[in-house]
Amino acid sequence: KYPDSVKMRVAGRIIAPIFLGIGLLMLMLDAEAGLHNPLRFFYLVMNPGSVMTLGVYFICVFMPVSVVAALLEVLRRPVPKGLTWGRVVRRVGEFAGSVVATGLALFVVVYAGVFLAMYPSLPFLHTFWVPVLFVVSALSAGLAATSLVGLVTDRERFEHMWLIKKSHVILSAIEMVVLVTMLVIVSSGSAEGAASVASLVSGQYAPMFWGGLVLLGLVAPFAIEGYPVFITRKVETSTTSMVVSVIGEGGVLVGGFMLRLLVILAALPVVYL
């Protein structure tokens, strides 16, 4: 039996709309032409054949659904013991809401990767592995964010959540495999792709790639979470172990950011060749 942490569940509901909103704001600020001519934003909803338009649809639905889910979780009240049907209705509603919200969240994550991978002029990104990498990275980052909340606010319960810890280690391993597979395939696919890969592994972006993404974002979290989960099988409660865990979870978030930054930086120079 795996313990339930209300605080972590509430945190997950709240984190999603807040950080997605921040991302949307940054995207709008970056779209200078759109800010200079706000009417251009309407084109984003008038072309359903565009991947970007579909992404806007998913985001516009996901945002209110996630906000409502967060409010319902925060304002949740216990159902009186005698109202059995009330409990059943609540559980069914919560399950249905979770399924809808999860589906929309996956669409939002997949859309970002698909949008980047759809342009043949960017050989480094024009591969099936980009959406896969983005999905795995997003799942890992989301789990890291909620785990940080669990470590700080509900550590005693969180330390017994072996399913979450195992999932975290497995996602880190999958992300490493997908990243290596993508780099090998892209490097062998074209001269431009090979140049982009070289800029990451041995070129100007190598320090960020090896230090920020690989070491801090993948290897360190994998080792920090994997050791107690698969080696010692002990629940750690010391202050030192908590600090190490926070570093591991923070590393996942840094790695997720570095991944998205580096794939863009590595792909852009090819456009100007």
PDB file of C-alpha atoms in Angstrom:
ATOM      1  CA  LYS A   1       0.000   0.000   0.000  1.00  0.00           C
ATOM      2  CA  TYR A   2       1.423   3.354  -1.044  1.00  0.00           C
ATOM      3  CA  PRO A   3       0.648   6.341   1.207  1.00  0.00           C
ATOM      4  CA  ASP A   4      -1.280   9.302  -0.129  1.00  0.00           C
ATOM      5  CA  SER A   5      -0.018  12.854   0.303  1.00  0.00           C
ATOM      6  CA  VAL A   6      -2.712  15.489   0.022  1.00  0.00           C
ATOM      7  CA  LYS A   7      -0.106  18.261   0.063  1.00  0.00           C
ATOM      8  CA  MET A   8       1.717  16.809  -2.925  1.00  0.00           C
ATOM      9  CA  ARG A   9      -1.522  16.318  -4.824  1.00  0.00           C
ATOM     10  CA  VAL A  10      -2.570  19.904  -4.160  1.00  0.00           C
ATOM     11  CA  ALA A  11       0.884  21.112  -5.180  1.00  0.00           C
ATOM     12  CA  GLY A  12       0.672  19.229  -8.463  1.00  0.00           C
ATOM     13  CA  ARG A  13      -2.715  20.761  -9.228  1.00  0.00           C
ATOM     14  CA  ILE A  14      -1.436  24.273  -8.488  1.00  0.00           C
ATOM     15  CA  ILE A  15       2.002  24.022 -10.108  1.00  0.00           C
ATOM     16  CA  ALA A  16       0.615  23.075 -13.528  1.00  0.00           C
ATOM     17  CA  PRO A  17      -1.450  26.209 -14.326  1.00  0.00           C
ATOM     18  CA  ILE A  18       1.023  28.586 -12.678  1.00  0.00           C
ATOM     19  CA  PHE A  19       4.079  27.469 -14.623  1.00  0.00           C
ATOM     20  CA  LEU A  20       2.165  27.017 -17.855  1.00  0.00           C
ATOM     21  CA  GLY A  21       0.891  30.584 -17.445  1.00  0.00           C
ATOM     22  CA  ILE A  22       4.454  31.832 -16.923  1.00  0.00           C
ATOM     23  CA  GLY A  23       5.550  29.973 -20.045  1.00  0.00           C
ATOM     24  CA  LEU A  24       2.728  31.494 -22.089  1.00  0.00           C
ATOM     25  CA  LEU A  25       3.606  34.984 -20.882  1.00  0.00           C
ATOM     26  CA  MET A  26       7.254  34.476 -21.834  1.00  0.00           C
ATOM     27  CA  LEU A  27       6.184  33.170 -25.242  1.00  0.00           C
ATOM     28  CA  MET A  28       4.026  36.244 -25.826  1.00  0.00           C
ATOM     29  CA  LEU A  29       6.846  38.579 -24.793  1.00  0.00           C
ATOM     30  CA  ASP A  30       9.189  36.751 -27.153  1.00  0.00           C
ATOM     31  CA  ALA A  31       6.723  37.078 -30.057  1.00  0.00           C
ATOM     32  CA  GLU A  32       7.579  40.715 -30.722  1.00  0.00           C
ATOM     33  CA  ALA A  33       5.621  40.905 -33.949  1.00  0.00           C
ATOM     34  CA  GLY A  34       2.532  39.733 -32.108  1.00  0.00           C
ATOM     35  CA  LEU A  35       2.948  42.362 -29.395  1.00  0.00           C
ATOM     36  CA  HIS A  36       3.433  45.097 -31.983  1.00  0.00           C
ATOM     37  CA  ASN A  37       0.358  43.883 -33.816  1.00  0.00           C
ATOM     38  CA  PRO A  38      -1.904  42.078 -31.284  1.00  0.00           C
ATOM     39  CA  LEU A  39      -4.433  41.178 -33.971  1.00  0.00           C
ATOM     40  CA  ARG A  40      -1.912  38.638 -35.248  1.00  0.00           C
ATOM     41  CA  PHE A  41      -2.616  36.518 -32.181  1.00  0.00           C
ATOM     42  CA  PHE A  42      -6.051  35.786 -33.609  1.00  0.00           C
ATOM     43  CA  TYR A  43      -4.387  33.877 -36.434  1.00  0.00           C
ATOM     44  CA  LEU A  44      -3.350  31.332 -33.825  1.00  0.00           C
ATOM     45  CA  VAL A  45      -6.946  30.142 -33.500  1.00  0.00           C
ATOM     46  CA  MET A  46      -8.013  30.514 -37.137  1.00  0.00           C
ATOM     47  CA  ASN A  47      -5.870  27.813 -38.719  1.00  0.00           C
ATOM     48  CA  PRO A  48      -6.837  24.389 -37.320  1.00  0.00           C
ATOM     49  CA  GLY A  49      -4.514  22.711 -39.800  1.00  0.00           C
ATOM     50  CA  SER A  50      -1.497  24.174 -38.009  1.00  0.00           C
ATOM     51  CA  VAL A  51       0.263  22.312 -35.214  1.00  0.00           C
ATOM     52  CA  MET A  52       0.691  25.606 -33.361  1.00  0.00           C
ATOM     53  CA  THR A  53      -3.054  26.288 -33.571  1.00  0.00           C
ATOM     54  CA  LEU A  54      -3.835  22.843 -32.211  1.00  0.00           C
ATOM     55  CA  GLY A  55      -1.414  23.508 -29.386  1.00  0.00           C
ATOM     56  CA  VAL A  56      -3.223  26.765 -28.611  1.00  0.00           C
ATOM     57  CA  TYR A  57      -6.523  24.863 -28.483  1.00  0.00           C
ATOM     58  CA  PHE A  58      -5.119  22.325 -26.034  1.00  0.00           C
ATOM     59  CA  ILE A  59      -3.599  25.046 -23.841  1.00  0.00           C
ATOM     60  CA  CYS A  60      -6.801  27.108 -23.823  1.00  0.00           C
ATOM     61  CA  VAL A  61      -8.748  24.078 -22.585  1.00  0.00           C
ATOM     62  CA  PHE A  62      -6.088  22.758 -20.224  1.00  0.00           C
ATOM     63  CA  MET A  63      -5.593  26.057 -18.371  1.00  0.00           C
ATOM     64  CA  PRO A  64      -9.173  26.440 -17.050  1.00  0.00           C
ATOM     65  CA  VAL A  65      -9.475  22.709 -16.379  1.00  0.00           C
ATOM     66  CA  SER A  66      -6.266  22.714 -14.324  1.00  0.00           C
ATOM     67  CA  VAL A  67      -7.303  25.874 -12.441  1.00  0.00           C
ATOM     68  CA  VAL A  68     -10.686  24.357 -11.582  1.00  0.00           C
ATOM     69  CA  ALA A  69      -9.004  21.121 -10.479  1.00  0.00           C
ATOM     70  CA  ALA A  70      -6.663  23.103  -8.228  1.00  0.00           C
ATOM     71  CA  LEU A  71      -9.549  25.060  -6.684  1.00  0.00           C
ATOM     72  CA  LEU A  72     -11.572  21.899  -6.059  1.00  0.00           C
ATOM     73  CA  GLU A  73      -8.562  20.283  -4.390  1.00  0.00           C
ATOM     74  CA  VAL A  74      -7.880  23.313  -2.181  1.00  0.00           C
ATOM     75  CA  LEU A  75     -11.552  23.810  -1.239  1.00  0.00           C
ATOM     76  CA  ARG A  76     -12.174  20.113  -0.734  1.00  0.00           C
ATOM     77  CA  ARG A  77     -14.446  19.204   2.158  1.00  0.00           C
ATOM     78  CA  PRO A  78     -14.994  15.753   3.722  1.00  0.00           C
ATOM     79  CA  VAL A  79     -18.176  13.899   2.818  1.00  0.00           C
ATOM     80  CA  PRO A  80     -20.252  12.833   5.856  1.00  0.00           C
ATOM     81  CA  LYS A  81     -19.886   9.138   6.659  1.00  0.00           C
ATOM     82  CA  GLY A  82     -23.552   8.382   6.020  1.00  0.00           C
ATOM     83  CA  LEU A  83     -23.523   9.704   2.446  1.00  0.00           C
ATOM     84  CA  THR A  84     -22.089   6.681   0.666  1.00  0.00           C
ATOM     85  CA  TRP A  85     -23.332   7.783  -2.734  1.00  0.00           C
ATOM     86  CA  GLY A  86     -21.785  11.185  -2.183  1.00  0.00           C
ATOM     87  CA  ARG A  87     -18.395   9.554  -1.787  1.00  0.00           C
ATOM     88  CA  VAL A  88     -18.929   7.441  -4.894  1.00  0.00           C
ATOM     89  CA  VAL A  89     -19.918  10.465  -6.960  1.00  0.00           C
ATOM     90  CA  ARG A  90     -16.889  12.375  -5.708  1.00  0.00           C
ATOM     91  CA  ARG A  91     -14.488   9.553  -6.547  1.00  0.00           C
ATOM     92  CA  VAL A  92     -15.973   9.130 -10.023  1.00  0.00           C
ATOM     93  CA  GLY A  93     -15.801  12.878 -10.624  1.00  0.00           C
ATOM     94  CA  GLU A  94     -12.213  13.091  -9.400  1.00  0.00           C
ATOM     95  CA  PHE A  95     -11.181  10.154 -11.578  1.00  0.00           C
ATOM     96  CA  ALA A  96     -12.869  11.589 -14.662  1.00  0.00           C
ATOM     97  CA  GLY A  97     -11.354  15.007 -14.032  1.00  0.00           C
ATOM     98  CA  SER A  98      -7.898  13.507 -13.571  1.00  0.00           C
ATOM     99  CA  VAL A  99      -8.182  11.557 -16.823  1.00  0.00           C
ATOM    100  CA  VAL A 100      -9.276  14.651 -18.770  1.00  0.00           C
ATOM    101  CA  ALA A 101      -6.590  16.874 -17.214  1.00  0.00           C
ATOM    102  CA  THR A 102      -3.881  14.255 -17.779  1.00  0.00           C
ATOM    103  CA  GLY A 103      -4.881  13.791 -21.407  1.00  0.00           C
ATOM    104  CA  LEU A 104      -4.833  17.529 -22.056  1.00  0.00           C
ATOM    105  CA  ALA A 105      -1.468  17.859 -20.300  1.00  0.00           C
ATOM    106  CA  LEU A 106       0.028  15.137 -22.495  1.00  0.00           C
ATOM    107  CA  PHE A 107      -1.300  16.866 -25.618  1.00  0.00           C
ATOM    108  CA  VAL A 108       0.305  20.141 -24.494  1.00  0.00           C
ATOM    109  CA  VAL A 109       3.652  18.422 -23.898  1.00  0.00           C
ATOM    110  CA  VAL A 110       3.562  16.452 -27.154  1.00  0.00           C
ATOM    111  CA  TYR A 111       2.581  19.539 -29.153  1.00  0.00           C
ATOM    112  CA  ALA A 112       5.762  21.388 -28.163  1.00  0.00           C
ATOM    113  CA  GLY A 113       7.970  18.551 -29.397  1.00  0.00           C
ATOM    114  CA  VAL A 114       5.948  17.969 -32.578  1.00  0.00           C
ATOM    115  CA  PHE A 115       6.056  21.666 -33.434  1.00  0.00           C
ATOM    116  CA  LEU A 116       9.851  21.704 -33.239  1.00  0.00           C
ATOM    117  CA  ALA A 117      10.204  18.456 -35.186  1.00  0.00           C
ATOM    118  CA  MET A 118       8.036  19.405 -38.153  1.00  0.00           C
ATOM    119  CA  TYR A 119      10.587  21.577 -40.028  1.00  0.00           C
ATOM    120  CA  PRO A 120      12.957  19.726 -42.425  1.00  0.00           C
ATOM    121  CA  SER A 121      15.149  22.851 -42.509  1.00  0.00           C
ATOM    122  CA  LEU A 122      16.245  21.997 -38.965  1.00  0.00           C
ATOM    123  CA  PRO A 123      17.777  18.505 -39.294  1.00  0.00           C
ATOM    124  CA  PHE A 124      18.715  18.326 -35.626  1.00  0.00           C
ATOM    125  CA  LEU A 125      15.063  18.720 -34.595  1.00  0.00           C
ATOM    126  CA  HIS A 126      13.408  17.024 -37.551  1.00  0.00           C
ATOM    127  CA  THR A 127      13.155  13.617 -35.904  1.00  0.00           C
ATOM    128  CA  PHE A 128      10.565  11.497 -34.143  1.00  0.00           C
ATOM    129  CA  TRP A 129      12.787  11.417 -31.061  1.00  0.00           C
ATOM    130  CA  VAL A 130      12.303  15.099 -30.194  1.00  0.00           C
ATOM    131  CA  PRO A 131       8.634  14.721 -29.111  1.00  0.00           C
ATOM    132  CA  VAL A 132       9.516  11.521 -27.246  1.00  0.00           C
ATOM    133  CA  LEU A 133      12.379  13.262 -25.440  1.00  0.00           C
ATOM    134  CA  PHE A 134      10.173  16.225 -24.529  1.00  0.00           C
ATOM    135  CA  VAL A 135       7.443  13.984 -23.107  1.00  0.00           C
ATOM    136  CA  VAL A 136       9.832  11.965 -20.941  1.00  0.00           C
ATOM    137  CA  SER A 137      11.605  15.115 -19.771  1.00  0.00           C
ATOM    138  CA  ALA A 138       8.308  16.825 -18.931  1.00  0.00           C
ATOM    139  CA  LEU A 139       7.104  13.834 -16.900  1.00  0.00           C
ATOM    140  CA  SER A 140      10.388  13.758 -15.012  1.00  0.00           C
ATOM    141  CA  ALA A 141      10.346  17.522 -14.355  1.00  0.00           C
ATOM    142  CA  GLY A 142       6.738  17.450 -13.158  1.00  0.00           C
ATOM    143  CA  LEU A 143       7.516  14.595 -10.811  1.00  0.00           C
ATOM    144  CA  ALA A 144      10.571  16.481  -9.527  1.00  0.00           C
ATOM    145  CA  ALA A 145       8.532  19.617  -8.822  1.00  0.00           C
ATOM    146  CA  THR A 146       5.903  17.769  -6.794  1.00  0.00           C
ATOM    147  CA  SER A 147       8.602  15.724  -5.053  1.00  0.00           C
ATOM    148  CA  LEU A 148      10.297  18.923  -3.920  1.00  0.00           C
ATOM    149  CA  VAL A 149       7.030  19.973  -2.304  1.00  0.00           C
ATOM    150  CA  GLY A 150       6.744  16.567  -0.661  1.00  0.00           C
ATOM    151  CA  LEU A 151      10.286  16.773   0.687  1.00  0.00           C
ATOM    152  CA  VAL A 152       9.673  20.179   2.239  1.00  0.00           C
ATOM    153  CA  THR A 153       6.080  19.924   3.477  1.00  0.00           C
ATOM    154  CA  ASP A 154       5.327  16.233   4.018  1.00  0.00           C
ATOM    155  CA  ARG A 155       8.654  14.455   4.155  1.00  0.00           C
ATOM    156  CA  GLU A 156       7.706  11.615   6.505  1.00  0.00           C
ATOM    157  CA  ARG A 157       4.984  10.450   4.147  1.00  0.00           C
ATOM    158  CA  PHE A 158       6.974  11.182   0.998  1.00  0.00           C
ATOM    159  CA  GLU A 159       9.920   9.020   2.063  1.00  0.00           C
ATOM    160  CA  HIS A 160       7.630   5.976   2.013  1.00  0.00           C
ATOM    161  CA  MET A 161       6.355   6.630  -1.500  1.00  0.00           C
ATOM    162  CA  TRP A 162       8.505   4.044  -3.218  1.00  0.00           C
ATOM    163  CA  LEU A 163       6.359   4.031  -6.356  1.00  0.00           C
ATOM    164  CA  ILE A 164       7.126   7.707  -6.983  1.00  0.00           C
ATOM    165  CA  LYS A 165      10.817   7.187  -6.273  1.00  0.00           C
ATOM    166  CA  LYS A 166      11.011   4.186  -8.615  1.00  0.00           C
ATOM    167  CA  SER A 167       9.173   6.089 -11.333  1.00  0.00           C
ATOM    168  CA  HIS A 168      11.622   8.945 -10.963  1.00  0.00           C
ATOM    169  CA  VAL A 169      14.642   6.677 -11.427  1.00  0.00           C
ATOM    170  CA  ILE A 170      13.074   4.876 -14.390  1.00  0.00           C
ATOM    171  CA  LEU A 171      12.197   8.162 -16.119  1.00  0.00           C
ATOM    172  CA  SER A 172      15.783   9.403 -15.701  1.00  0.00           C
ATOM    173  CA  ALA A 173      17.092   6.196 -17.249  1.00  0.00           C
ATOM    174  CA  ILE A 174      14.635   6.386 -20.149  1.00  0.00           C
ATOM    175  CA  GLU A 175      15.538  10.024 -20.779  1.00  0.00           C
ATOM    176  CA  MET A 176      19.236   9.154 -20.975  1.00  0.00           C
ATOM    177  CA  VAL A 177      18.550   6.326 -23.435  1.00  0.00           C
ATOM    178  CA  VAL A 178      16.288   8.490 -25.611  1.00  0.00           C
ATOM    179  CA  LEU A 179      18.801  11.349 -25.622  1.00  0.00           C
ATOM    180  CA  VAL A 180      21.695   9.102 -26.683  1.00  0.00           C
ATOM    181  CA  THR A 181      19.530   7.413 -29.337  1.00  0.00           C
ATOM    182  CA  MET A 182      18.473  10.768 -30.758  1.00  0.00           C
ATOM    183  CA  LEU A 183      22.038  12.109 -30.910  1.00  0.00           C
ATOM    184  CA  VAL A 184      23.334   8.978 -32.648  1.00  0.00           C
ATOM    185  CA  ILE A 185      20.515   8.905 -35.224  1.00  0.00           C
ATOM    186  CA  VAL A 186      20.656  12.629 -35.981  1.00  0.00           C
ATOM    187  CA  SER A 187      24.446  12.616 -36.219  1.00  0.00           C
ATOM    188  CA  SER A 188      24.394   9.847 -38.801  1.00  0.00           C
ATOM    189  CA  GLY A 189      21.489  11.319 -40.771  1.00  0.00           C
ATOM    190  CA  SER A 190      23.055  14.429 -42.311  1.00  0.00           C
ATOM    191  CA  ALA A 191      26.082  16.695 -42.190  1.00  0.00           C
ATOM    192  CA  GLU A 192      23.979  19.463 -40.643  1.00  0.00           C
ATOM    193  CA  GLY A 193      22.681  17.135 -37.952  1.00  0.00           C
ATOM    194  CA  ALA A 194      26.213  15.939 -37.226  1.00  0.00           C
ATOM    195  CA  ALA A 195      27.356  19.560 -36.871  1.00  0.00           C
ATOM    196  CA  SER A 196      24.591  20.257 -34.360  1.00  0.00           C
ATOM    197  CA  VAL A 197      25.449  17.164 -32.333  1.00  0.00           C
ATOM    198  CA  ALA A 198      29.127  18.090 -32.400  1.00  0.00           C
ATOM    199  CA  SER A 199      28.325  21.562 -31.036  1.00  0.00           C
ATOM    200  CA  LEU A 200      26.736  19.832 -28.032  1.00  0.00           C
ATOM    201  CA  VAL A 201      29.160  17.040 -27.231  1.00  0.00           C
ATOM    202  CA  SER A 202      32.454  18.708 -28.127  1.00  0.00           C
ATOM    203  CA  GLY A 203      31.764  22.247 -29.303  1.00  0.00           C
ATOM    204  CA  GLN A 204      30.706  25.558 -27.789  1.00  0.00           C
ATOM    205  CA  TYR A 205      27.771  24.096 -25.884  1.00  0.00           C
ATOM    206  CA  ALA A 206      29.667  21.125 -24.456  1.00  0.00           C
ATOM    207  CA  PRO A 207      30.069  22.605 -20.920  1.00  0.00           C
ATOM    208  CA  MET A 208      26.329  23.214 -20.635  1.00  0.00           C
ATOM    209  CA  PHE A 209      25.535  19.843 -22.187  1.00  0.00           C
ATOM    210  CA  TRP A 210      27.839  17.693 -20.054  1.00  0.00           C
ATOM    211  CA  GLY A 211      27.672  19.748 -16.865  1.00  0.00           C
ATOM    212  CA  GLY A 212      24.120  21.110 -16.849  1.00  0.00           C
ATOM    213  CA  LEU A 213      22.133  18.474 -18.717  1.00  0.00           C
ATOM    214  CA  VAL A 214      23.982  15.169 -18.431  1.00  0.00           C
ATOM    215  CA  LEU A 215      25.654  15.438 -15.008  1.00  0.00           C
ATOM    216  CA  LEU A 216      23.316  17.674 -13.024  1.00  0.00           C
ATOM    217  CA  GLY A 217      20.084  16.900 -14.857  1.00  0.00           C
ATOM    218  CA  LEU A 218      20.375  13.160 -15.489  1.00  0.00           C
ATOM    219  CA  VAL A 219      23.256  11.289 -13.861  1.00  0.00           C
ATOM    220  CA  ALA A 220      23.117  12.946 -10.419  1.00  0.00           C
ATOM    221  CA  PRO A 221      19.333  12.518  -9.947  1.00  0.00           C
ATOM    222  CA  PHE A 222      19.557   8.937 -11.201  1.00  0.00           C
ATOM    223  CA  ALA A 223      22.265   8.117  -8.656  1.00  0.00           C
ATOM    224  CA  ILE A 224      20.667  10.047  -5.782  1.00  0.00           C
ATOM    225  CA  GLU A 225      17.252   8.445  -6.205  1.00  0.00           C
ATOM    226  CA  GLY A 226      18.467   5.062  -7.427  1.00  0.00           C
ATOM    227  CA  TYR A 227      20.771   4.299  -4.501  1.00  0.00           C
ATOM    228  CA  PRO A 228      18.114   4.190  -1.728  1.00  0.00           C
ATOM    229  CA  VAL A 229      15.451   2.712  -4.015  1.00  0.00           C
ATOM    230  CA  PHE A 230      17.377  -0.206  -5.515  1.00  0.00           C
ATOM    231  CA  ILE A 231      20.443  -0.626  -3.292  1.00  0.00           C
ATOM    232  CA  THR A 232      19.775   0.096   0.390  1.00  0.00           C
ATOM    233  CA  ARG A 233      15.939   0.049   0.401  1.00  0.00           C
ATOM    234  CA  LYS A 234      16.101   2.249   3.504  1.00  0.00           C
ATOM    235  CA  VAL A 235      14.022   5.284   4.407  1.00  0.00           C
ATOM    236  CA  GLU A 236      16.418   8.198   4.900  1.00  0.00           C
ATOM    237  CA  THR A 237      15.376  10.861   7.430  1.00  0.00           C
ATOM    238  CA  SER A 238      18.558  12.801   8.150  1.00  0.00           C
ATOM    239  CA  THR A 239      19.022  16.442   7.226  1.00  0.00           C
ATOM    240  CA  THR A 240      21.929  15.515   4.966  1.00  0.00           C
ATOM    241  CA  SER A 241      19.823  13.064   2.984  1.00  0.00           C
ATOM    242  CA  MET A 242      17.122  15.692   2.572  1.00  0.00           C
ATOM    243  CA  VAL A 243      19.612  18.233   1.235  1.00  0.00           C
ATOM    244  CA  VAL A 244      20.962  15.648  -1.207  1.00  0.00           C
ATOM    245  CA  SER A 245      17.428  14.790  -2.342  1.00  0.00           C
ATOM    246  CA  VAL A 246      16.590  18.463  -2.867  1.00  0.00           C
ATOM    247  CA  ILE A 247      19.741  18.814  -4.978  1.00  0.00           C
ATOM    248  CA  GLY A 248      18.666  15.800  -7.028  1.00  0.00           C
ATOM    249  CA  GLU A 249      15.146  17.092  -7.634  1.00  0.00           C
ATOM    250  CA  GLY A 250      16.448  20.571  -8.388  1.00  0.00           C
ATOM    251  CA  GLY A 251      18.911  19.040 -10.819  1.00  0.00           C
ATOM    252  CA  VAL A 252      16.060  17.444 -12.747  1.00  0.00           C
ATOM    253  CA  LEU A 253      14.398  20.849 -13.149  1.00  0.00           C
ATOM    254  CA  VAL A 254      17.665  22.463 -14.245  1.00  0.00           C
ATOM    255  CA  GLY A 255      18.248  19.590 -16.655  1.00  0.00           C
ATOM    256  CA  GLY A 256      14.770  19.997 -18.141  1.00  0.00           C
ATOM    257  CA  PHE A 257      15.450  23.661 -18.808  1.00  0.00           C
ATOM    258  CA  MET A 258      18.911  22.959 -20.219  1.00  0.00           C
ATOM    259  CA  LEU A 259      17.517  20.296 -22.541  1.00  0.00           C
ATOM    260  CA  ARG A 260      15.043  22.687 -24.137  1.00  0.00           C
ATOM    261  CA  LEU A 261      17.594  25.476 -24.353  1.00  0.00           C
ATOM    262  CA  LEU A 262      20.312  23.317 -25.869  1.00  0.00           C
ATOM    263  CA  VAL A 263      18.203  21.658 -28.561  1.00  0.00           C
ATOM    264  CA  ILE A 264      17.267  25.129 -29.832  1.00  0.00           C
ATOM    265  CA  LEU A 265      20.804  26.501 -29.616  1.00  0.00           C
ATOM    266  CA  ALA A 266      22.252  23.453 -31.380  1.00  0.00           C
ATOM    267  CA  ALA A 267      19.699  23.616 -34.179  1.00  0.00           C
ATOM    268  CA  LEU A 268      19.780  27.362 -34.894  1.00  0.00           C
ATOM    269  CA  PRO A 269      23.365  27.667 -36.295  1.00  0.00           C
ATOM    270  CA  VAL A 270      22.418  25.239 -39.081  1.00  0.00           C
ATOM    271  CA  VAL A 271      19.867  27.743 -40.383  1.00  0.00           C
ATOM    272  CA  TYR A 272      22.628  30.253 -41.054  1.00  0.00           C
ATOM    273  CA  LEU A 273      25.101  27.896 -42.727  1.00  0.00           C
TER     274      LEU A 273
END
